[in-house]
mmCIF file of C-alpha atoms in Angstrom:
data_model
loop_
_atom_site.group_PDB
_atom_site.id
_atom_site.type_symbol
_atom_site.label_atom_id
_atom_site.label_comp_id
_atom_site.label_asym_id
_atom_site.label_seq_id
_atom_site.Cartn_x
_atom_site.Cartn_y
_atom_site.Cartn_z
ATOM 1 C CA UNK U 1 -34.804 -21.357 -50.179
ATOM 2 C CA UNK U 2 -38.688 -20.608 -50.095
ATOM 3 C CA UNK U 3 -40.499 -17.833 -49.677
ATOM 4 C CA UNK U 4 -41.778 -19.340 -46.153
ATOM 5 C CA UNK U 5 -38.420 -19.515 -44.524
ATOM 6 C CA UNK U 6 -37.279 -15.689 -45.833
ATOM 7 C CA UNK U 7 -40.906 -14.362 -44.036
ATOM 8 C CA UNK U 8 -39.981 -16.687 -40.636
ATOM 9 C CA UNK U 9 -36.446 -15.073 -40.965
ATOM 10 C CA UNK U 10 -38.213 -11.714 -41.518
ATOM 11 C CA UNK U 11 -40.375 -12.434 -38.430
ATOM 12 C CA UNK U 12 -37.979 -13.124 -35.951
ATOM 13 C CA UNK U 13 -35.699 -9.649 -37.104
ATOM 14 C CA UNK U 14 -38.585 -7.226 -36.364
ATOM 15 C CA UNK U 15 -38.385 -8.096 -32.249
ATOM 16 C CA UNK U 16 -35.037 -8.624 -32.926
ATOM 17 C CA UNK U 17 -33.902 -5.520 -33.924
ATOM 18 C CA UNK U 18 -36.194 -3.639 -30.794
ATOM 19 C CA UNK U 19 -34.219 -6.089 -28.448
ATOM 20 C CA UNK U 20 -30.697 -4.978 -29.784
ATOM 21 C CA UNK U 21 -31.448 -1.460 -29.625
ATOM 22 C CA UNK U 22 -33.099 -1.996 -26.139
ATOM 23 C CA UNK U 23 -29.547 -3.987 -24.936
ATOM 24 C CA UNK U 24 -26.896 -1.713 -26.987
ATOM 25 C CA UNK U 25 -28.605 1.619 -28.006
ATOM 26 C CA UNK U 26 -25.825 3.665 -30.327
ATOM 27 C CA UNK U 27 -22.376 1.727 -29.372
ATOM 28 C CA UNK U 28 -19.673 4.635 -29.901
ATOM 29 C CA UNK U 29 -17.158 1.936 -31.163
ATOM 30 C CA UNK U 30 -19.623 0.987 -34.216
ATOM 31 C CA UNK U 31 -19.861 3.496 -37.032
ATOM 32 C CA UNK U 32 -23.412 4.348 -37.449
ATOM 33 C CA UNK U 33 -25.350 5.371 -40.733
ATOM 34 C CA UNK U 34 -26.218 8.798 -39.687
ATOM 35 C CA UNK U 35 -22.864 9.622 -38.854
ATOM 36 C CA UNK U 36 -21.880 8.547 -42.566
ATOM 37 C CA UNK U 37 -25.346 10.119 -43.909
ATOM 38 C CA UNK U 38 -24.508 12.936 -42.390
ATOM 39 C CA UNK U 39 -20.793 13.117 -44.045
ATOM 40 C CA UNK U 40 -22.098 12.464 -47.588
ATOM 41 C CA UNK U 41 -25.155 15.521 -46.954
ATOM 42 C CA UNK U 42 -22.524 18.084 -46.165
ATOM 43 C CA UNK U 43 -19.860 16.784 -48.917
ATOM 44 C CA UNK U 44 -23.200 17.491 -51.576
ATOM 45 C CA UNK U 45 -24.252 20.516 -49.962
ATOM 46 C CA UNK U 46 -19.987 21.836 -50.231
ATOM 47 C CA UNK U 47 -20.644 21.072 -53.972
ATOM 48 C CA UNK U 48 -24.153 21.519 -55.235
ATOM 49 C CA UNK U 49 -24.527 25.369 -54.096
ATOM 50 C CA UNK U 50 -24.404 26.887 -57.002
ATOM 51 C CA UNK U 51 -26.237 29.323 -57.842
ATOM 52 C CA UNK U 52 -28.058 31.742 -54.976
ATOM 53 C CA UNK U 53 -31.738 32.121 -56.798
ATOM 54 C CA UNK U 54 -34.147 30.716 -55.023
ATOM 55 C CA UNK U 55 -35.093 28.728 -58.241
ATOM 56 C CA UNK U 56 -31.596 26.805 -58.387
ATOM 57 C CA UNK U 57 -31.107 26.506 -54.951
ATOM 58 C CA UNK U 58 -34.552 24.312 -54.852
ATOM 59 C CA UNK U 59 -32.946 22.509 -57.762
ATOM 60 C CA UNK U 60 -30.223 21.597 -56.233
ATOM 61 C CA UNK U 61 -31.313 21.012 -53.024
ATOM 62 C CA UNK U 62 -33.362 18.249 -54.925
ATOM 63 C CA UNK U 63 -30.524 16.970 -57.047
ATOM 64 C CA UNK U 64 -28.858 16.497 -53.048
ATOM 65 C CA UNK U 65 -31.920 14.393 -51.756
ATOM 66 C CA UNK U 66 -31.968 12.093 -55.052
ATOM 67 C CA UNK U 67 -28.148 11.494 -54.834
ATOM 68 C CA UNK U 68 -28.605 11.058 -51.005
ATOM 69 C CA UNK U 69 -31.539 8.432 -50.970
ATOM 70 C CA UNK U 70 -30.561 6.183 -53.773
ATOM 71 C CA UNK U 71 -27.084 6.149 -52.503
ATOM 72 C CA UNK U 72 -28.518 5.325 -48.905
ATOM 73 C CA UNK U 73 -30.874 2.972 -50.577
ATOM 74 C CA UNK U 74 -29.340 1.102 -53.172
ATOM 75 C CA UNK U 75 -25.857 0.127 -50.985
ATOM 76 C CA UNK U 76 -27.166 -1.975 -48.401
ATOM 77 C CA UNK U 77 -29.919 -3.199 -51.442
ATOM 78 C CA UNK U 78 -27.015 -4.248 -53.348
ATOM 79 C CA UNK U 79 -25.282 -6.112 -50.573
ATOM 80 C CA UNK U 80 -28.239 -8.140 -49.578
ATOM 81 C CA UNK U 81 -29.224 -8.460 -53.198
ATOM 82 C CA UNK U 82 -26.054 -9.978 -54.040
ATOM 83 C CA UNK U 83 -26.310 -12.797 -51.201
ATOM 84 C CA UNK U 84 -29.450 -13.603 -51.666
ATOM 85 C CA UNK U 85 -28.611 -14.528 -55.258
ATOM 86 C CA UNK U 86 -25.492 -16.002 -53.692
ATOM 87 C CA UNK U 87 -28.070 -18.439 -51.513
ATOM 88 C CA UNK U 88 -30.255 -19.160 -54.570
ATOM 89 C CA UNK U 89 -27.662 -20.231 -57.166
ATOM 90 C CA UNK U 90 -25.146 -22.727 -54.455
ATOM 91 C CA UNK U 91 -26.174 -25.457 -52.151
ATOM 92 C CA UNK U 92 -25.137 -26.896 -48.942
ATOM 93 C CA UNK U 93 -23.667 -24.859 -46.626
ATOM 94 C CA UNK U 94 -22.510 -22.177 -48.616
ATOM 95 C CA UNK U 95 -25.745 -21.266 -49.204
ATOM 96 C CA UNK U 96 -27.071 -21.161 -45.406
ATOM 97 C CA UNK U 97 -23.758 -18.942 -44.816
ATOM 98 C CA UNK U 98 -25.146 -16.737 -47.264
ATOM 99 C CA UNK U 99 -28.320 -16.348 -45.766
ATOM 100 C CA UNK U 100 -27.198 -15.683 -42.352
ATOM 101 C CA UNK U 101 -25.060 -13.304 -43.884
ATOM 102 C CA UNK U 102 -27.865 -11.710 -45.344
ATOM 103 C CA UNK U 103 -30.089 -11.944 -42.093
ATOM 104 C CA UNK U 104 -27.198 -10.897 -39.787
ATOM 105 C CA UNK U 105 -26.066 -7.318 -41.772
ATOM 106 C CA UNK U 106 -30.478 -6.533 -42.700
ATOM 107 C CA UNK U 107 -30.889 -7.121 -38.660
ATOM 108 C CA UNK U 108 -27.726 -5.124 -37.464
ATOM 109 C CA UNK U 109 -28.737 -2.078 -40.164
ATOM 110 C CA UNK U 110 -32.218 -2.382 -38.866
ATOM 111 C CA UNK U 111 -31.186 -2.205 -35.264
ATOM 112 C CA UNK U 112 -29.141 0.826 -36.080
ATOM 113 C CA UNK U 113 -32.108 2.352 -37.714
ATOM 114 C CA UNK U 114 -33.761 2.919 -34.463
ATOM 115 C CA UNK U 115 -32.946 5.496 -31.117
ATOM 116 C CA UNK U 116 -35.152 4.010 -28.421
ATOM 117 C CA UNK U 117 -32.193 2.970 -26.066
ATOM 118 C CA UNK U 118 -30.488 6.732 -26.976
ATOM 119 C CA UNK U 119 -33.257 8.413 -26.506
ATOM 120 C CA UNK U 120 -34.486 7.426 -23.304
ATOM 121 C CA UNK U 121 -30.790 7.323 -22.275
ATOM 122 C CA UNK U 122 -30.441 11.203 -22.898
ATOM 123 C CA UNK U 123 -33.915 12.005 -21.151
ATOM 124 C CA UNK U 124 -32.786 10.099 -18.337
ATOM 125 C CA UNK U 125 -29.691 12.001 -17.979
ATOM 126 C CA UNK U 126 -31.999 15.225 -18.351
ATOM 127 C CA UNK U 127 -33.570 13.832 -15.401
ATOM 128 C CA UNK U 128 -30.707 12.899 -13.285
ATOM 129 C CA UNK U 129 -28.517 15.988 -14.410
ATOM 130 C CA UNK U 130 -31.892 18.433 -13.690
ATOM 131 C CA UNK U 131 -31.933 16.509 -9.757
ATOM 132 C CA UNK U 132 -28.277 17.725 -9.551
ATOM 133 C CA UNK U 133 -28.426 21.032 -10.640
ATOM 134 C CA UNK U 134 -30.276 23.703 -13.306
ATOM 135 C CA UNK U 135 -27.046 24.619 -15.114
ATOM 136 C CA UNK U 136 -26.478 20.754 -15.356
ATOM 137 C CA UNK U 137 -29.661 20.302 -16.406
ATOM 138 C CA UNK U 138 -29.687 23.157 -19.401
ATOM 139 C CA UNK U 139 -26.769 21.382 -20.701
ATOM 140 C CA UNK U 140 -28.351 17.764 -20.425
ATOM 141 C CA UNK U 141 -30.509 19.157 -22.464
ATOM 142 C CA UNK U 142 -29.251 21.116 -24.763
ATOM 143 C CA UNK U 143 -27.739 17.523 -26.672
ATOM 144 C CA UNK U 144 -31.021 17.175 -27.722
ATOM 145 C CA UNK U 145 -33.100 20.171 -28.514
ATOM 146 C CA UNK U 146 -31.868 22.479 -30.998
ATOM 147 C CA UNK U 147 -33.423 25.475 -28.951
ATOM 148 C CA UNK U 148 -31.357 28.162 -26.759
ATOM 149 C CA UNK U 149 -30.790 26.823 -23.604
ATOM 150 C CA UNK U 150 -28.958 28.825 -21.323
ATOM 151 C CA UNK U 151 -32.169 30.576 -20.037
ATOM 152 C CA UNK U 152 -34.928 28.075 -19.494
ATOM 153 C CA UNK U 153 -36.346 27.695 -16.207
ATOM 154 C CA UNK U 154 -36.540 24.542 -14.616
ATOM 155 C CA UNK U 155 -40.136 23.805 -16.149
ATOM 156 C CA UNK U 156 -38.842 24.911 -19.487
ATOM 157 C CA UNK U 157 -35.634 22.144 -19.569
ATOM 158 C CA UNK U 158 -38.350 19.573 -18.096
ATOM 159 C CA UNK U 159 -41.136 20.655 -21.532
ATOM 160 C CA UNK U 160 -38.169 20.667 -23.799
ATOM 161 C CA UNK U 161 -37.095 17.206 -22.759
ATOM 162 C CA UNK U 162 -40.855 15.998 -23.392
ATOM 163 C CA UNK U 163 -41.362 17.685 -26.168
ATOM 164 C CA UNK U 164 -38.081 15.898 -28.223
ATOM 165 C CA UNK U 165 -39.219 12.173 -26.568
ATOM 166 C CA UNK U 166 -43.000 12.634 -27.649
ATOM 167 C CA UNK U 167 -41.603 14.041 -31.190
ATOM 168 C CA UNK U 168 -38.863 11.408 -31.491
ATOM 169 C CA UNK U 169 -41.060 8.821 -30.751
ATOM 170 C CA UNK U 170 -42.074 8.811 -34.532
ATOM 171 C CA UNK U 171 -38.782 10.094 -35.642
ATOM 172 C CA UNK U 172 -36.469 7.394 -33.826
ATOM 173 C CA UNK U 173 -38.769 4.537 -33.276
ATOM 174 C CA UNK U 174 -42.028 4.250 -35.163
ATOM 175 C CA UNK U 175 -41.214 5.352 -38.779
ATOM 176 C CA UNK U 176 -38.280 3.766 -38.742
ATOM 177 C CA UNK U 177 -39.807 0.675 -37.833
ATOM 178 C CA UNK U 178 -42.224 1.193 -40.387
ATOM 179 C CA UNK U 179 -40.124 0.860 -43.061
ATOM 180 C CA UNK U 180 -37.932 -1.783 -41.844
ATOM 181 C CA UNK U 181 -41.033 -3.989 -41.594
ATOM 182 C CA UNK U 182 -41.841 -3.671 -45.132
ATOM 183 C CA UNK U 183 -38.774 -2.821 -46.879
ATOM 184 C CA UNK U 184 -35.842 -4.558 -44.600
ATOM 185 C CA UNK U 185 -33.116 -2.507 -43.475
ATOM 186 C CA UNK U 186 -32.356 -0.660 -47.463
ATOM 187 C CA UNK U 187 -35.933 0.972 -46.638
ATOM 188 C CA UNK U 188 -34.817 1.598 -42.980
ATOM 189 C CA UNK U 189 -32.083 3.251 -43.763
ATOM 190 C CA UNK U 190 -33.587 4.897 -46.789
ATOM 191 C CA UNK U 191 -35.757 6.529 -44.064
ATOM 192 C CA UNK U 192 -32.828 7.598 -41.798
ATOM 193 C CA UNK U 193 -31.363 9.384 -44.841
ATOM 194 C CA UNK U 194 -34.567 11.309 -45.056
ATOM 195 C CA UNK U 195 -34.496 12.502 -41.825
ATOM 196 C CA UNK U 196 -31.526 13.177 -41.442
ATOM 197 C CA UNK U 197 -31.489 15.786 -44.351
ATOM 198 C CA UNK U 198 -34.327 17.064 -42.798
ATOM 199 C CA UNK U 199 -32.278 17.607 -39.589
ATOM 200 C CA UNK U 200 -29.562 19.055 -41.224
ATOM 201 C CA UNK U 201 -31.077 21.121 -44.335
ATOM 202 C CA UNK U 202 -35.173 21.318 -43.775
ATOM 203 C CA UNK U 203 -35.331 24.787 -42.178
ATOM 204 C CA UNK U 204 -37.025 27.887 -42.700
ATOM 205 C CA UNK U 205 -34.110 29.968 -42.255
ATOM 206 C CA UNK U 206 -31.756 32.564 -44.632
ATOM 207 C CA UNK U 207 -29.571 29.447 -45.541
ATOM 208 C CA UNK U 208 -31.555 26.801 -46.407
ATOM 209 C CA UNK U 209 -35.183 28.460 -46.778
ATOM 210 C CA UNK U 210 -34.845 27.055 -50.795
ATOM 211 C CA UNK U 211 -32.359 24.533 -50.373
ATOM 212 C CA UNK U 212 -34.044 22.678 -48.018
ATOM 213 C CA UNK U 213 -37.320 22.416 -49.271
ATOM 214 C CA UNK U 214 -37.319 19.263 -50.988
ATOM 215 C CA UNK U 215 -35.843 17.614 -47.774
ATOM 216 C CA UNK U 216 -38.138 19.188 -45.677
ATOM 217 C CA UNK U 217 -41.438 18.191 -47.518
ATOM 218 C CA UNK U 218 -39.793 14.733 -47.718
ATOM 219 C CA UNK U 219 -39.602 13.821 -44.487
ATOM 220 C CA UNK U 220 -43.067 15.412 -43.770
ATOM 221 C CA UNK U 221 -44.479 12.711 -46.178
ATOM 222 C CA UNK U 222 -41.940 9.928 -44.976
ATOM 223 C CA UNK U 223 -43.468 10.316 -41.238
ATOM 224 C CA UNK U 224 -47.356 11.302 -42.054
ATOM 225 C CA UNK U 225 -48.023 7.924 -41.791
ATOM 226 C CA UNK U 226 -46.342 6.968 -38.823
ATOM 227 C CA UNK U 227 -46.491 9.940 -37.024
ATOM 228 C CA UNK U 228 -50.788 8.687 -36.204
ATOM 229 C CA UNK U 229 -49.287 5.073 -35.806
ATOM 230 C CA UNK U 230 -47.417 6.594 -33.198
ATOM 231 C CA UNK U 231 -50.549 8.072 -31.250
ATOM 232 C CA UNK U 232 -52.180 4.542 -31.865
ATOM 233 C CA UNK U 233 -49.579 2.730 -30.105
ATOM 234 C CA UNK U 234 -49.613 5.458 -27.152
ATOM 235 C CA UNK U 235 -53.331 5.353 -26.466
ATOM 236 C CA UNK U 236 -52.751 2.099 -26.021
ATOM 237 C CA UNK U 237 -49.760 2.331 -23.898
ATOM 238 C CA UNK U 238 -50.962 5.118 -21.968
ATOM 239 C CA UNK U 239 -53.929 2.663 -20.792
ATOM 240 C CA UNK U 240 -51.246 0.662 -19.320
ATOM 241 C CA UNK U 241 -49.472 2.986 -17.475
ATOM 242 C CA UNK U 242 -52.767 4.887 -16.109
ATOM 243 C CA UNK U 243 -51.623 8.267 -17.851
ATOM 244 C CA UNK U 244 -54.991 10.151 -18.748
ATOM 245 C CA UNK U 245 -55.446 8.393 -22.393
ATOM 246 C CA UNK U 246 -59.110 10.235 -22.689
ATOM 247 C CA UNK U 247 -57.763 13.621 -22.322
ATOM 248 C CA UNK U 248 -54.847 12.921 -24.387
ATOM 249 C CA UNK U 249 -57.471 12.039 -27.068
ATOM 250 C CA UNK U 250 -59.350 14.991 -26.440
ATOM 251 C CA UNK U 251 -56.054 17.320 -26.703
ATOM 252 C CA UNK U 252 -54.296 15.671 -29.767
ATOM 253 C CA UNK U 253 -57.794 16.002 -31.834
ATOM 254 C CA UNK U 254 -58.118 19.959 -30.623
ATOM 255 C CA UNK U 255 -53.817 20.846 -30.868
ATOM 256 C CA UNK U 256 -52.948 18.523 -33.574
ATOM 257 C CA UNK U 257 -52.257 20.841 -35.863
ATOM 258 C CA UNK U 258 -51.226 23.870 -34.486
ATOM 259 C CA UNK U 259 -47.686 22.746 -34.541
ATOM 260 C CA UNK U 260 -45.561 24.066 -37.448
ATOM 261 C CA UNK U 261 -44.560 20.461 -38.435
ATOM 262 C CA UNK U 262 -47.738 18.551 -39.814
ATOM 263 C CA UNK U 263 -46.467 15.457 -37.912
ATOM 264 C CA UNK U 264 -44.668 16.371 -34.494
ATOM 265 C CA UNK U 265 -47.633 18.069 -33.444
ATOM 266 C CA UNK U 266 -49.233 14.934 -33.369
ATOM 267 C CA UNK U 267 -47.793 13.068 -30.599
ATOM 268 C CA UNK U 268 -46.769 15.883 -29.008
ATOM 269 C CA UNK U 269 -50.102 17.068 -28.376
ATOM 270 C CA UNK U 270 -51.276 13.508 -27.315
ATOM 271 C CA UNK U 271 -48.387 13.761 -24.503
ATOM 272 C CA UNK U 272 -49.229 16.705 -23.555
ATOM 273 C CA UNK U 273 -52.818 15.535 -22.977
ATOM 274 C CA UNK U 274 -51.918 12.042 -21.325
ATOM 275 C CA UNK U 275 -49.667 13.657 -18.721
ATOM 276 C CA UNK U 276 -52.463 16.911 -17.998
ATOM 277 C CA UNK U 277 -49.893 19.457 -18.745
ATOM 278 C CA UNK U 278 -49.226 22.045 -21.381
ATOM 279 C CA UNK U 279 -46.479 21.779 -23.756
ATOM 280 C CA UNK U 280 -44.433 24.544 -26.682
ATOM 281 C CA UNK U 281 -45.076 27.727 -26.306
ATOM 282 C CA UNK U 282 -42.086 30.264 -27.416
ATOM 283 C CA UNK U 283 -38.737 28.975 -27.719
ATOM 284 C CA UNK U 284 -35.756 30.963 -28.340
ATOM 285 C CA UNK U 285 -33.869 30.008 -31.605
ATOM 286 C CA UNK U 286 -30.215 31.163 -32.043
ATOM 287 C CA UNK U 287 -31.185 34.343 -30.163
ATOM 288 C CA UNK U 288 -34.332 34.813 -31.644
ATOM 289 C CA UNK U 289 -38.065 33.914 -30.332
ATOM 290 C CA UNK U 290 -40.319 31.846 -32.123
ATOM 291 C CA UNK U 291 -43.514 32.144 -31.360
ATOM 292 C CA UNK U 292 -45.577 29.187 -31.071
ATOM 293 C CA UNK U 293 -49.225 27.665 -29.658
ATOM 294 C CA UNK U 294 -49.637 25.940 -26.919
ATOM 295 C CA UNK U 295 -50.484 22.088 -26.378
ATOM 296 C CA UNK U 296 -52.687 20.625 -23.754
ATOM 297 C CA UNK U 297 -54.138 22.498 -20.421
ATOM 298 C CA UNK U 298 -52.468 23.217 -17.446
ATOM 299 C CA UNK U 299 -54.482 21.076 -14.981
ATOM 300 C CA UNK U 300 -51.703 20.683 -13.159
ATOM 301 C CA UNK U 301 -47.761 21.739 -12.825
ATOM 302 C CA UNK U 302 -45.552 20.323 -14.876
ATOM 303 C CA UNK U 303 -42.667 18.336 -12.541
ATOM 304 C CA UNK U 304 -39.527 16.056 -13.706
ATOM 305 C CA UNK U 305 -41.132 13.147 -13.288
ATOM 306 C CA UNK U 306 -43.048 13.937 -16.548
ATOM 307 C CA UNK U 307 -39.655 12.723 -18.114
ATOM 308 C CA UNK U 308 -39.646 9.467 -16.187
ATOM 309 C CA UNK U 309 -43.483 8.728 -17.201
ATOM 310 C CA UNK U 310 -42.673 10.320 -20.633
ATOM 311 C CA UNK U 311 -39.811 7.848 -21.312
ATOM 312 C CA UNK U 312 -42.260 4.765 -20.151
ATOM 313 C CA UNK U 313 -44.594 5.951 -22.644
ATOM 314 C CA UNK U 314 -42.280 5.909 -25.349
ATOM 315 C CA UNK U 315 -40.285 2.726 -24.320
ATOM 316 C CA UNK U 316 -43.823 0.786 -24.357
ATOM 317 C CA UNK U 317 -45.296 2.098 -27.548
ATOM 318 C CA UNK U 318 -41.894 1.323 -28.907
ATOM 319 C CA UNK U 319 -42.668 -2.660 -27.692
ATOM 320 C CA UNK U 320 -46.300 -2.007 -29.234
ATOM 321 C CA UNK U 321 -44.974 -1.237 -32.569
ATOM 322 C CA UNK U 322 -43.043 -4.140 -32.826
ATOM 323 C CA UNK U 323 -45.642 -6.835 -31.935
ATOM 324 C CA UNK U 324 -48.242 -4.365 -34.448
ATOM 325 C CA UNK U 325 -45.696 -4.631 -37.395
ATOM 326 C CA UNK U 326 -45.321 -8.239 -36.242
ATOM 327 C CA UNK U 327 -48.994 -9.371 -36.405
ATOM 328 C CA UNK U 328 -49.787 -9.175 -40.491
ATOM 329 C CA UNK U 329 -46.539 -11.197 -41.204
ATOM 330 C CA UNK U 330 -47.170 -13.481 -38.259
ATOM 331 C CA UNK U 331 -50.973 -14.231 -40.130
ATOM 332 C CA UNK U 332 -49.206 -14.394 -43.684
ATOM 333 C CA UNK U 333 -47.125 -16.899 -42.205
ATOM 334 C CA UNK U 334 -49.390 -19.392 -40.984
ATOM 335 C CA UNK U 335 -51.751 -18.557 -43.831
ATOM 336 C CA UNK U 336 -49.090 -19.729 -46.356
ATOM 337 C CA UNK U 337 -48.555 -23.369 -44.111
#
């Protein structure tokens, strides 16, 4: 086994694991990693509260994200670890049955790693669910913004919807990808552990103001990088689809950064500039208002099918990361023949 046939291998998993999420999204009858991430977070959290100063809650809340990511981490390492060595030291076909071993579990994790399929799935019900009816449409859409819902206006559920594809875009496709391309699926995975404390610890509120700190600032540096990867892959993709790529320029280098987060901002304002609308605003939050910027101008109204051309956006920036990750190994390759 050379180091030529492990980078073809690694070549063929990066479309590969797009394709599989594009054909079978989140299957309900597989157990998936968040789901278990998520179990071990709040078993840690039950146990590592305590002490209520906001000095040994931030202690803590770091012990949680150490014991979180090396768990997440070093698992599937060890797995693959152990059959690659298991390739290396027998022959014949025992060895080859190692290696697709090895191949098969790094491309399921990696395909598990990413939300494309799910996400487009749930702003496509948005859609459909918002044709039907508004009440249908607040609860469509209340799966996947963490926001109060049973108020918005029909131009609020449609924003909303935008907002979490443009955000999730990095969150669920690109940074995950990222690190699947040059770690294999124990850096993937690694990555969903990260944001997935985020998700569950990272906010500014009473609770978790301290405790969630190191989570937070975590995932802020996990996605920094792939959060402008992410804009990259949408100019491009916007170009395609005739969105308004110059004025999304123009509004993601003005509204950037007037989002809290240092990286949703980023596509969210590029979005928002593509499809000549305005995005955020206030937002209600378990009964309270947030106050927040805008993104973008309102050159024109904002309609549901900004969720159709918002999920095209994201579906072909997703097929843009993959053949970007795919290039530099594709030139190592043929560089090493």
């Amino acid at each position: 086994m050379n180091i030529r046939v492990l980078l073809f291998l690694h070549l063929i998993s990066i479309p590969l694991v797009l394709i599989l999420d594009f054909l079978f999204g989140e299957p309900r009858w597989i157990p998936h990693p968040v789901v278990i991430i998520g179990r071990l977070v709040s078993f840690l959290e039950r146990r590592l509260r305590k002490s209520f100063t906001p000095r040994a809650l931030r202690f803590w809340g770091c012990v949680l994200v150490l014991l979180v990511c090396a768990l997440t981490f070093f698992v599937p390492f060890s797995v693959l670890a152990a059959l690659s060595f298991s390739a290396l030291h027998f022959c014949g076909a025992v060895s080859w049955a190692c290696v697709a071993l090895a191949f098969a579990l790094d491309v399921f994790w990696g395909f598990q790693s990413l939300a494309a399929r799910c996400l487009g799935d749930e702003a496509l019900n948005v859609y459909r669910k918002l044709s039907a009816s508004l009440f249908e449409g607040r609860l469509a859409v209340g799966r996947i913004v963490g926001r109060d819902v049973k108020n918005l206006s029909e131009e609020e559920v449609i924003k909303a919807c935008v907002e979490t594809v443009a955000e999730n875009t990095t969150d669920g496709i690109v940074s995950p990808f990222v690190f699947y391309a040059f770690g294999g699926a124990p850096f993937a995975l690694l990555y969903k552990a990260i944001n997935t404390m985020d998700s569950m610890i990272g906010y500014k509120n009473e609770k978790y103001q301290y405790f969630g700190t190191a989570a937070a600032r975590l995932d802020d540096f996990a996605n920094f990088i792939p959060a402008r990867l992410s804009v990259f892959f949408m100019f491009f993709a916007s170009i395609f689809l005739r969105l308004n790529f110059l004025n999304g320029l123009k509004i993601f280098f003005r509204d950037r950064y007037k989002h809290a987060s240092p990286n949703s901002g980023q596509t969210e304002s590029f979005v928002a500039g593509a499809l000549e609308i305005r995005l955020a605003g206030d937002a209600v939050y378990e009964g309270q208002i947030e106050r927040k910027p805008f993104l973008g101008d309102p050159i024109r109204a904002v309609e549901k099918d900004d969720i159709l051309r918002t999920v095209k956006l994201m579906r072909l920036s997703a097929v843009l990361c993959m053949a970007g990750l795919t290039v530099p190994f594709l030139l190592f390759f043929f560089f090493l023949t």
